[in-house]
Coordinates of C-alpha atoms and ligand atoms in Angstrom, one line a residue:
X1 CA -27.9 57.3 -20.5
X2 CA -24.8 57.7 -18.3
X3 CA -22.4 55.2 -19.2
X4 CA -19.8 53.3 -16.8
X5 CA -17.0 55.6 -17.1
X6 CA -12.9 55.3 -17.4
X7 CA -11.3 56.8 -14.3
X8 CA -8.3 58.9 -14.9
X9 CA -5.7 56.2 -13.9
X10 CA -7.5 52.6 -14.8
X11 CA -8.7 51.2 -17.9
X12 CA -11.0 48.3 -18.6
X13 CA -9.3 45.0 -20.0
X14 CA -11.5 42.2 -21.6
X15 CA -10.5 38.4 -20.0
X16 CA -11.6 36.9 -23.3
X17 CA -9.9 38.9 -26.0
X18 CA -7.9 41.2 -24.5
X19 CA -9.2 44.4 -26.1
X20 CA -8.9 47.4 -23.8
X21 CA -11.2 50.1 -23.4
X22 CA -12.0 53.2 -21.4
X23 CA -15.7 53.0 -21.4
X24 CA -17.8 50.0 -20.6
X25 CA -21.6 49.8 -21.9
X26 CA -24.4 49.1 -19.4
X27 CA -24.1 45.1 -19.4
X28 CA -20.5 45.5 -18.7
X29 CA -19.2 43.2 -21.2
X30 CA -16.6 43.6 -24.0
X31 CA -17.9 45.4 -26.8
X32 CA -15.8 42.9 -29.1
X33 CA -16.4 39.2 -27.7
X34 CA -19.0 39.7 -24.9
X35 CA -16.8 38.4 -22.2
X36 CA -16.0 40.1 -18.8
X37 CA -13.9 42.9 -18.1
X38 CA -11.3 43.9 -15.6
X39 CA -9.9 46.9 -14.3
X40 CA -5.9 47.4 -15.2
X41 CA -3.9 50.2 -14.2
X42 CA -1.6 51.3 -17.3
X43 CA 0.3 53.6 -15.5
X44 CA 1.1 51.7 -12.6
X45 CA 5.2 51.9 -13.2
X46 CA 5.1 55.4 -13.1
X47 CA 3.1 55.4 -9.8
X48 CA 5.9 55.1 -7.6
X49 CA 4.3 52.2 -5.6
X50 CA 7.3 51.2 -3.3
X51 CA 6.5 48.0 -1.1
X52 CA 8.0 49.4 2.1
X53 CA 6.6 52.7 1.9
X54 CA 3.0 51.3 1.0
X55 CA 3.1 49.1 4.2
X56 CA 4.0 52.0 6.4
X57 CA 1.3 54.3 4.6
X58 CA -1.3 51.5 5.4
X59 CA -0.4 51.1 8.9
X60 CA -0.2 54.6 9.7
X61 CA -3.5 55.3 8.4
X62 CA -5.1 52.8 10.9
X63 CA -4.6 55.3 13.4
X64 CA -6.6 58.1 11.4
X65 CA -10.0 59.3 12.1
X66 CA -10.9 60.3 8.7
X67 CA -13.8 58.5 6.9
X68 CA -11.9 57.2 4.1
X69 CA -8.7 55.9 6.2
X70 CA -11.1 53.9 8.6
X71 CA -12.4 52.1 5.8
X72 CA -10.8 48.9 5.4
X73 CA -11.2 49.2 1.5
X74 CA -10.2 52.9 0.8
X75 CA -7.0 52.4 3.3
X76 CA -5.4 50.5 0.5
X77 CA -6.5 53.2 -2.1
X78 CA -3.1 53.0 -4.1
X79 CA -4.1 49.6 -5.5
X80 CA -7.8 51.0 -6.3
X81 CA -9.2 52.8 -9.2
X82 CA -9.4 56.7 -7.9
X83 CA -12.3 59.1 -6.8
X84 CA -11.8 62.6 -6.7
X85 CA -12.6 65.1 -4.3
X86 CA -15.9 66.2 -5.8
X87 CA -16.9 62.8 -5.8
X88 CA -16.1 60.9 -2.2
X89 CA -16.5 57.4 -1.5
X90 CA -19.5 55.8 0.3
X91 CA -18.1 54.1 3.1
X92 CA -20.2 52.1 6.0
X93 CA -16.4 51.5 7.2
X94 CA -16.0 48.1 5.9
X95 CA -13.5 45.7 5.9
X96 CA -11.2 45.7 8.9
X97 CA -12.3 42.3 9.7
X98 CA -10.5 40.2 12.1
X99 CA -8.5 36.7 11.3
X100 CA -9.3 34.4 13.9
X101 CA -7.4 31.4 14.9
X102 CA -9.7 28.1 14.3
X103 CA -8.0 25.6 17.0
X104 CA -11.0 23.2 17.2
X105 CA -11.5 22.9 13.5
X106 CA -7.6 22.8 12.8
X107 CA -8.0 19.4 14.8
X108 CA -10.8 18.3 13.0
X109 CA -9.2 18.9 9.7
X110 CA -5.9 17.7 10.4
X111 CA -3.8 20.9 9.9
X112 CA -1.4 22.6 12.4
X113 CA -2.4 26.2 11.6
X114 CA -6.0 27.4 10.5
X115 CA -7.6 30.7 10.5
X116 CA -10.6 32.0 9.5
X117 CA -10.7 35.7 7.8
X118 CA -14.2 36.4 8.8
X119 CA -16.1 38.5 6.1
X120 CA -18.9 38.1 7.8
X121 CA -18.3 40.7 10.1
X122 CA -18.6 43.3 7.6
X123 CA -21.3 46.3 8.1
X124 CA -24.2 44.4 6.6
X125 CA -22.8 40.9 7.4
X126 CA -21.2 39.7 4.3
X127 CA -17.8 40.4 2.3
X128 CA -20.1 42.3 -0.1
X129 CA -19.5 45.4 1.5
X130 CA -15.8 45.6 0.5
X131 CA -16.7 45.5 -3.5
X132 CA -20.0 47.7 -2.9
X133 CA -18.1 50.4 -1.5
X134 CA -16.1 51.0 -4.7
X135 CA -18.5 50.3 -7.3
X136 CA -21.4 52.0 -5.6
X137 CA -19.0 55.4 -5.3
X138 CA -18.3 54.9 -9.0
X139 CA -22.3 54.7 -10.2
X140 CA -23.0 58.0 -8.1
X141 CA -19.5 59.5 -9.8
X142 CA -20.9 58.2 -13.1
X143 CA -24.2 60.4 -12.3
X144 CA -26.5 57.2 -12.2
X145 CA -29.7 57.6 -9.7
X146 CA -30.6 53.8 -9.9
X147 CA -28.4 50.9 -9.2
X148 CA -29.7 47.2 -9.4
X149 CA -28.6 43.6 -8.8
X150 CA -29.7 40.1 -8.8
X151 CA -29.1 38.4 -5.6
X152 CA -29.4 35.3 -3.4
X153 CA -29.5 37.7 -0.2
X154 CA -26.1 39.1 0.4
X155 CA -25.6 41.4 -2.3
X156 CA -29.0 42.8 -2.0
X157 CA -28.6 44.0 1.4
X158 CA -25.1 45.4 1.0
X159 CA -26.3 47.2 -2.3
X160 CA -29.3 48.7 -0.8
X161 CA -27.3 49.8 2.4
X162 CA -24.8 51.5 -0.1
X163 CA -27.2 52.8 -2.4
X164 CA -29.1 54.4 0.8
X165 CA -26.1 56.2 1.9
X166 CA -25.1 57.4 -1.4
X167 CA -28.5 59.0 -2.2
X168 CA -29.5 56.5 -4.8
X169 CA -32.2 54.4 -5.3
X170 CA -31.8 50.6 -5.7
X171 CA -33.6 47.5 -7.5
X172 CA -33.3 44.1 -6.3
X173 CA -34.3 41.0 -8.1
X174 CA -34.1 37.8 -5.8
X175 CA -35.2 34.3 -6.6
X176 CA -38.7 33.5 -5.3
X177 CA -38.3 31.1 -2.1
X178 CA -35.1 29.6 -0.9
X179 CA -33.6 33.0 0.3
X180 CA -32.8 34.3 3.6
X181 CA -35.4 36.2 5.2
X182 CA -32.8 38.2 7.4
X183 CA -31.4 39.4 4.0
X184 CA -35.0 40.5 2.5
X185 CA -35.5 42.4 5.6
X186 CA -32.5 44.2 5.5
X187 CA -32.7 45.0 1.9
X188 CA -36.4 46.3 2.6
X189 CA -35.3 48.4 5.9
X190 CA -32.6 50.2 3.6
X191 CA -35.6 51.0 1.2
X192 CA -34.7 48.9 -1.9
X193 CA -37.4 48.2 -4.4
X194 CA -37.3 44.8 -4.1
X195 CA -38.7 41.8 -6.5
X196 CA -39.3 38.3 -5.8
X197 CA -39.2 36.7 -9.5
X198 CA -40.5 33.5 -9.9
X199 CA -37.1 32.0 -11.3
X200 CA -33.8 31.2 -9.7
X201 CA -30.6 33.1 -9.2
X202 CA -29.4 32.6 -13.1
X203 CA -32.9 33.7 -14.5
X204 CA -32.8 36.8 -12.2
X205 CA -29.3 37.9 -13.7
X206 CA -31.0 37.2 -17.2
X207 CA -34.1 39.2 -16.4
X208 CA -31.7 42.0 -14.9
X209 CA -29.3 42.0 -18.1
X210 CA -31.9 43.0 -20.3
X211 CA -33.0 45.8 -17.7
X212 CA -29.9 47.3 -17.9
X213 CA -30.3 47.7 -21.7
X214 CA -33.2 49.6 -21.3
X215 CA -33.1 51.6 -18.3
X216 CA -30.1 54.0 -17.0
X217 CA -29.4 51.6 -13.9
X218 CA -25.8 50.8 -13.1
X219 CA -25.4 47.0 -12.4
X220 CA -23.9 46.2 -9.3
X221 CA -23.2 42.1 -9.6
X222 CA -19.8 41.0 -9.4
X223 CA -19.3 41.0 -13.2
X224 CA -19.0 44.7 -12.4
X225 CA -15.2 45.2 -12.3
X226 CA -15.2 48.1 -9.8
X227 CA -16.6 45.7 -7.1
X228 CA -13.8 43.0 -7.7
X229 CA -11.4 46.0 -7.0
X230 CA -12.9 46.5 -3.6
X231 CA -13.1 42.7 -2.8
X232 CA -9.4 42.6 -3.5
X233 CA -8.6 44.3 -0.3
X234 CA -9.5 41.4 1.5
X235 CA -6.5 39.8 0.4
X236 CA -4.3 43.0 1.4
X237 CA -5.7 43.3 4.3
X238 CA -5.2 39.5 5.1
X239 CA -1.4 39.5 4.6
X240 CA -1.1 42.9 6.4
X241 CA -2.5 41.0 9.4
X242 CA -0.3 38.1 8.6
X243 CA 2.8 40.7 8.6
X244 CA 3.2 39.9 4.5
X245 CA 4.0 36.1 5.0
X246 CA 1.5 34.6 3.2
X247 CA -0.5 31.2 4.0
X248 CA 0.4 28.3 2.1
X249 CA -3.4 27.8 1.2
X250 CA -6.5 30.3 1.1
X251 CA -9.6 28.3 0.8
X252 CA -12.9 30.2 -0.6
X253 CA -16.9 29.3 -1.6
X254 CA -17.4 29.4 -5.1
X255 CA -20.7 31.0 -6.3
X256 CA -20.9 33.4 -9.4
X257 CA -17.0 33.1 -8.8
X258 CA -16.4 36.9 -8.5
X259 CA -14.7 36.6 -4.8
X260 CA -12.4 34.2 -5.9
X261 CA -11.4 35.9 -8.8
X262 CA -10.9 39.2 -7.1
X263 CA -8.5 37.1 -4.4
X264 CA -6.6 35.8 -7.4
X265 CA -6.2 39.4 -8.7
X266 CA -5.0 40.7 -5.4
X267 CA -2.3 38.4 -4.7
X268 CA -1.2 38.6 -8.1
X269 CA -0.7 42.3 -8.0
X270 CA 0.8 42.0 -4.5
X271 CA 3.4 39.9 -5.8
X272 CA 3.9 42.4 -8.7
X273 CA 4.4 45.2 -6.2
X274 CA 6.8 43.0 -4.2
X275 CA 4.4 43.2 -1.2
X276 CA 4.7 39.4 -0.9
X277 CA 7.6 36.4 -2.0
X278 CA 5.4 34.0 -3.2
X279 CA 1.8 33.0 -4.2
X280 CA -0.6 31.1 -1.7
X281 CA -2.3 28.5 -3.5
X282 CA -6.2 29.8 -3.8
X283 CA -8.4 27.0 -3.9
X284 CA -12.6 27.0 -4.7
X285 CA -15.2 25.0 -3.1
X286 CA -18.7 24.3 -4.1
X287 CA -21.4 22.6 -3.0
X288 CA -22.2 19.4 -5.0
X289 CA -25.6 20.3 -6.1
X290 CA -23.9 23.8 -7.7
X291 CA -20.9 22.7 -8.8
X292 CA -20.5 24.4 -12.1
X293 CA -16.6 25.5 -11.8
X294 CA -15.8 21.8 -10.3
X295 CA -17.5 20.1 -13.5
X296 CA -15.9 23.1 -15.9
X297 CA -12.2 22.2 -14.7
X298 CA -12.8 18.3 -14.3
X299 CA -14.6 17.4 -17.6
X300 CA -13.6 20.5 -19.9
X301 CA -9.9 21.3 -18.5
X302 CA -11.2 24.7 -17.6
X303 CA -11.6 25.6 -21.3
X304 CA -15.6 25.8 -21.2
X305 CA -18.1 26.4 -19.0
X306 CA -20.4 23.1 -17.8
X307 CA -23.6 25.0 -16.6
X308 CA -25.5 23.3 -14.0
X309 CA -29.1 23.4 -12.3
X310 CA -28.1 24.4 -9.0
X311 CA -29.6 23.2 -5.8
X312 CA -28.2 23.2 -2.3
X313 CA -29.5 24.6 1.0
X314 CA -26.2 26.9 0.9
X315 CA -28.6 29.5 -0.9
X316 CA -25.6 32.1 -1.5
X317 CA -24.0 30.0 -3.5
X318 CA -26.9 28.2 -5.2
X319 CA -25.5 29.0 -8.8
X320 CA -25.7 27.2 -12.2
X321 CA -23.9 29.5 -14.6
X322 CA -21.3 31.2 -12.8
X323 CA -20.3 34.7 -14.7
X324 CA -16.7 35.1 -13.8
X325 CA -15.6 31.5 -14.4
X326 CA -12.8 32.3 -16.9
X327 CA -11.3 34.7 -14.1
X328 CA -11.5 32.0 -11.8
X329 CA -9.8 29.5 -13.8
X330 CA -7.2 31.6 -14.6
X331 CA -6.6 31.8 -10.6
X332 CA -6.4 28.4 -9.6
X333 CA -3.8 27.9 -12.9
X334 CA -1.7 30.8 -11.5
X335 CA -1.5 30.0 -7.6
X336 CA -1.7 26.4 -8.3
X337 CA -4.8 25.7 -6.2
X338 CA -7.7 23.1 -6.9
X339 CA -11.5 23.0 -7.0
X340 CA -13.7 20.4 -4.9
X341 CA -17.4 19.8 -4.0
X342 CA -18.8 18.8 -0.7
X343 CA -22.3 17.7 0.1
X344 CA -25.2 19.0 1.9
X345 CA -24.4 17.0 5.4
X346 CA -20.8 17.8 4.9
X347 CA -21.6 21.6 5.0
X348 CA -24.0 21.4 7.8
X349 CA -21.5 19.4 9.8
X350 CA -18.5 21.7 9.1
X351 CA -20.8 25.0 9.9
X352 CA -21.4 23.4 13.2
X353 CA -18.0 22.9 14.0
X354 CA -17.0 26.5 12.9
X355 CA -19.8 27.6 15.2
X356 CA -18.3 25.2 17.9
X357 CA -15.1 27.3 17.7
X358 CA -16.8 30.3 19.0
X359 CA -16.8 31.8 15.6
X360 CA -19.8 30.5 13.4
X361 CA -20.8 31.6 9.6
X362 CA -23.3 31.0 7.3
X363 CA -24.1 27.6 5.2
X364 CA -22.3 28.7 1.9
X365 CA -18.9 29.9 4.4
X366 CA -18.9 26.6 5.8
X367 CA -18.1 24.8 2.4
X368 CA -14.5 26.0 2.9
X369 CA -13.9 23.7 6.2
X370 CA -15.9 20.8 4.6
X371 CA -13.6 21.2 1.4
X372 CA -10.3 21.3 3.5
X373 CA -10.9 18.2 5.1
X374 CA -11.2 16.7 1.8
X375 CA -8.1 18.6 0.7
X376 CA -6.0 17.2 3.4
X377 CA -7.1 13.5 3.0
X378 CA -6.4 14.1 -0.6
X379 CA -2.7 15.1 0.5
X380 CA -3.2 18.7 -1.5
X381 CA -3.0 20.3 1.8
X382 CA -0.3 19.0 4.3
X383 CA -0.5 18.8 8.0
X384 CA 2.4 21.6 8.3
X385 CA 1.2 24.1 5.9
X386 CA -0.9 27.3 7.1
X387 CA -4.1 27.6 5.5
X388 CA -6.7 30.6 5.6
X389 CA -10.4 30.1 5.2
X390 CA -12.5 32.9 4.0
X391 CA -15.8 32.5 5.7
X392 CA -18.1 35.0 3.5
X393 CA -20.7 35.5 5.7
X394 CA -22.4 35.9 9.2
X395 CA -24.0 33.2 11.1
X396 CA -27.1 35.2 11.5
X397 CA -28.1 35.0 8.0
X398 CA -29.6 31.7 7.8
X399 CA -31.1 31.3 11.5
X400 CA -33.7 28.8 10.2
X401 CA -31.0 26.4 8.9
X402 CA -29.4 26.5 12.1
X403 CA -32.5 26.0 14.3
X404 CA -33.6 23.1 12.1
X405 CA -29.6 21.6 12.3
X406 CA -29.8 21.8 16.0
X407 CA -33.6 20.4 16.2
X408 CA -32.7 17.7 14.1
X409 CA -35.2 18.3 11.4
X410 CA -32.8 19.9 8.6
X411 CA -32.7 16.6 6.5
X412 CA -35.9 15.4 7.2
X413 CA -37.8 14.3 4.4
X414 CA -34.6 14.4 2.0
X415 CA -32.5 12.0 0.5
X416 CA -29.5 13.0 3.0
X417 CA -31.7 11.9 5.9
X418 CA -30.1 8.8 6.5
X419 CA -26.4 10.2 6.1
X420 CA -27.3 13.0 8.5
X421 CA -26.6 10.4 11.7
X422 CA -22.9 11.9 11.4
X423 CA -24.0 15.5 12.5
X424 CA -25.8 14.2 15.9
X425 CA -23.0 14.9 17.9
X426 CA -22.9 18.7 17.0
X427 CA -26.6 19.0 17.8
X428 CA -27.9 21.1 20.8
X429 CA -31.8 21.2 20.7
X430 CA -33.3 24.0 23.1
X431 CA -34.6 22.0 26.1
X432 CA -38.3 23.4 27.2
X433 CA -38.6 22.9 30.9
X434 CA -40.8 24.2 33.9
X435 CA -39.9 27.3 35.6
X436 CA -38.1 25.6 38.2
X437 CA -34.5 25.6 39.1
X438 CA -34.1 21.7 39.7
X439 CA -35.1 21.0 36.7
X440 CA -32.5 23.4 35.1
X441 CA -29.9 21.8 37.7
X442 CA -31.0 18.4 36.3
X443 CA -30.3 19.3 32.6
X444 CA -26.8 21.3 33.8
X445 CA -25.6 17.7 35.6
X446 CA -26.7 15.6 32.4
X447 CA -24.6 18.2 30.0
X448 CA -21.7 18.0 32.6
X449 CA -21.5 14.1 32.3
X450 CA -21.6 14.8 28.3
Ligands
LIG1 N1 -20.4 33.2 0.1 C1 -21.6 34.3 0.3 C2 -22.0 34.3 1.9 C3 -22.3 34.8 -0.5 O1 -23.2 35.5 -0.5 C4 -22.1 34.5 -1.8 C5 -22.4 35.2 -3.0 C6 -20.7 33.7 -1.9 C7 -20.3 33.2 -1.2 C8 -20.2 33.4 -3.5 O2 -19.3 34.3 -3.8 O3 -20.6 34.5 -6.2 O4 -18.5 36.0 -5.5 O5 -18.2 33.2 -5.9 N2 -23.6 35.6 -2.9 C9 -24.4 36.3 -4.3 C10 -25.6 37.1 -3.5 C11 -24.6 35.6 -5.1 O6 -26.5 37.3 -4.3 O7 -25.6 37.6 -2.5 P1 -18.9 34.4 -5.4

């Protein structure tokens, strides 16, 4: 069976007991204590990584036509595990995502400077592509013919695309029901063997953990440390776009907690390399119905995981047993960030507000704005501090959610129906009319008055 190999310049270190290993087993856990692994660069001191030279090198690569330079991930390859010439990267030119100013949302949240790093602008529509380009490239290098993931949608679409580009087969386990049809359609189109398993995301993960011990399949969930290396580059790109002046706060949604862990690792490494002078505070927002990290921090001081039975309409973060919780707690502690939870109605409203700024995102991404509003009210974020929201997925992921929101039936028959009155001001239901200009003009004149 192929193993998940060591690369020449990196090792894998356990986040629990600190044991260092060159080769991980198929489940990607520490052989000593079962905790997750992270990539470390033992020879970083000898690599001559000088901050000023790195900044110019990365800027110069933006003018290059080489696929590896056009990738917004591999452009930063000095801080990534390295491939060799015989095993090139599988790339869809991921990364390179815009940093948008959110002026309407800034006024709503009560801050002067608010930006969105829009990871939904990646090739398959989510931040997963930045990690997938790295981990899938290592899967191919290590000789795997099959890759697999459990997914609420985005990971599956991304993995299936990269596997197809890299000439590998892919296996997807998705929870039966409460998934996004647009994501499922992507996975099918890219040729994945897709199983809708009668369980939730956490159940799919358990089944997959069993499968990878029995078949030579490379696991591509975010417990895979190479995925987080790729996801790290989002923060490098963000700092470059901000002329290496970090924002005061970065706010990110939390599901399985790989993304917050990756961003934290990135800012730690950038600080060590002298690329940035101070750490931004990284805060993690969850849905009230999938609030394992919030409870872990508030009830157990971050020492012990509180698992929950997850339920939220923000399907991407409907996860009750987050694998990377230890890594995420460390990020909160190191950067001085916090955790917060938001309700279903607050998520829906925030999503429409991000849409009204001409940007748009999927429900899971909108927890960031909903959470920010609370952090400002609590005084954790000050009006004059700069904030970046990481929008993790594209508006077109959940068209059903958006349509129901605007038609006014998103919360019909749910316990939230009463609270949902606050979303009315953002609703723009489609208007059905006869084919006649007078009728349309009457609608237009009505809209002019509102
Ligand atoms: N936002 C989006 C759009 C996601 O798809 C996910 C995770 C998250 C946030 C949470 O990120 O797990 O790193 O904390 N989606 C996974 C999937 C679970 O299967 O696509 P995390």
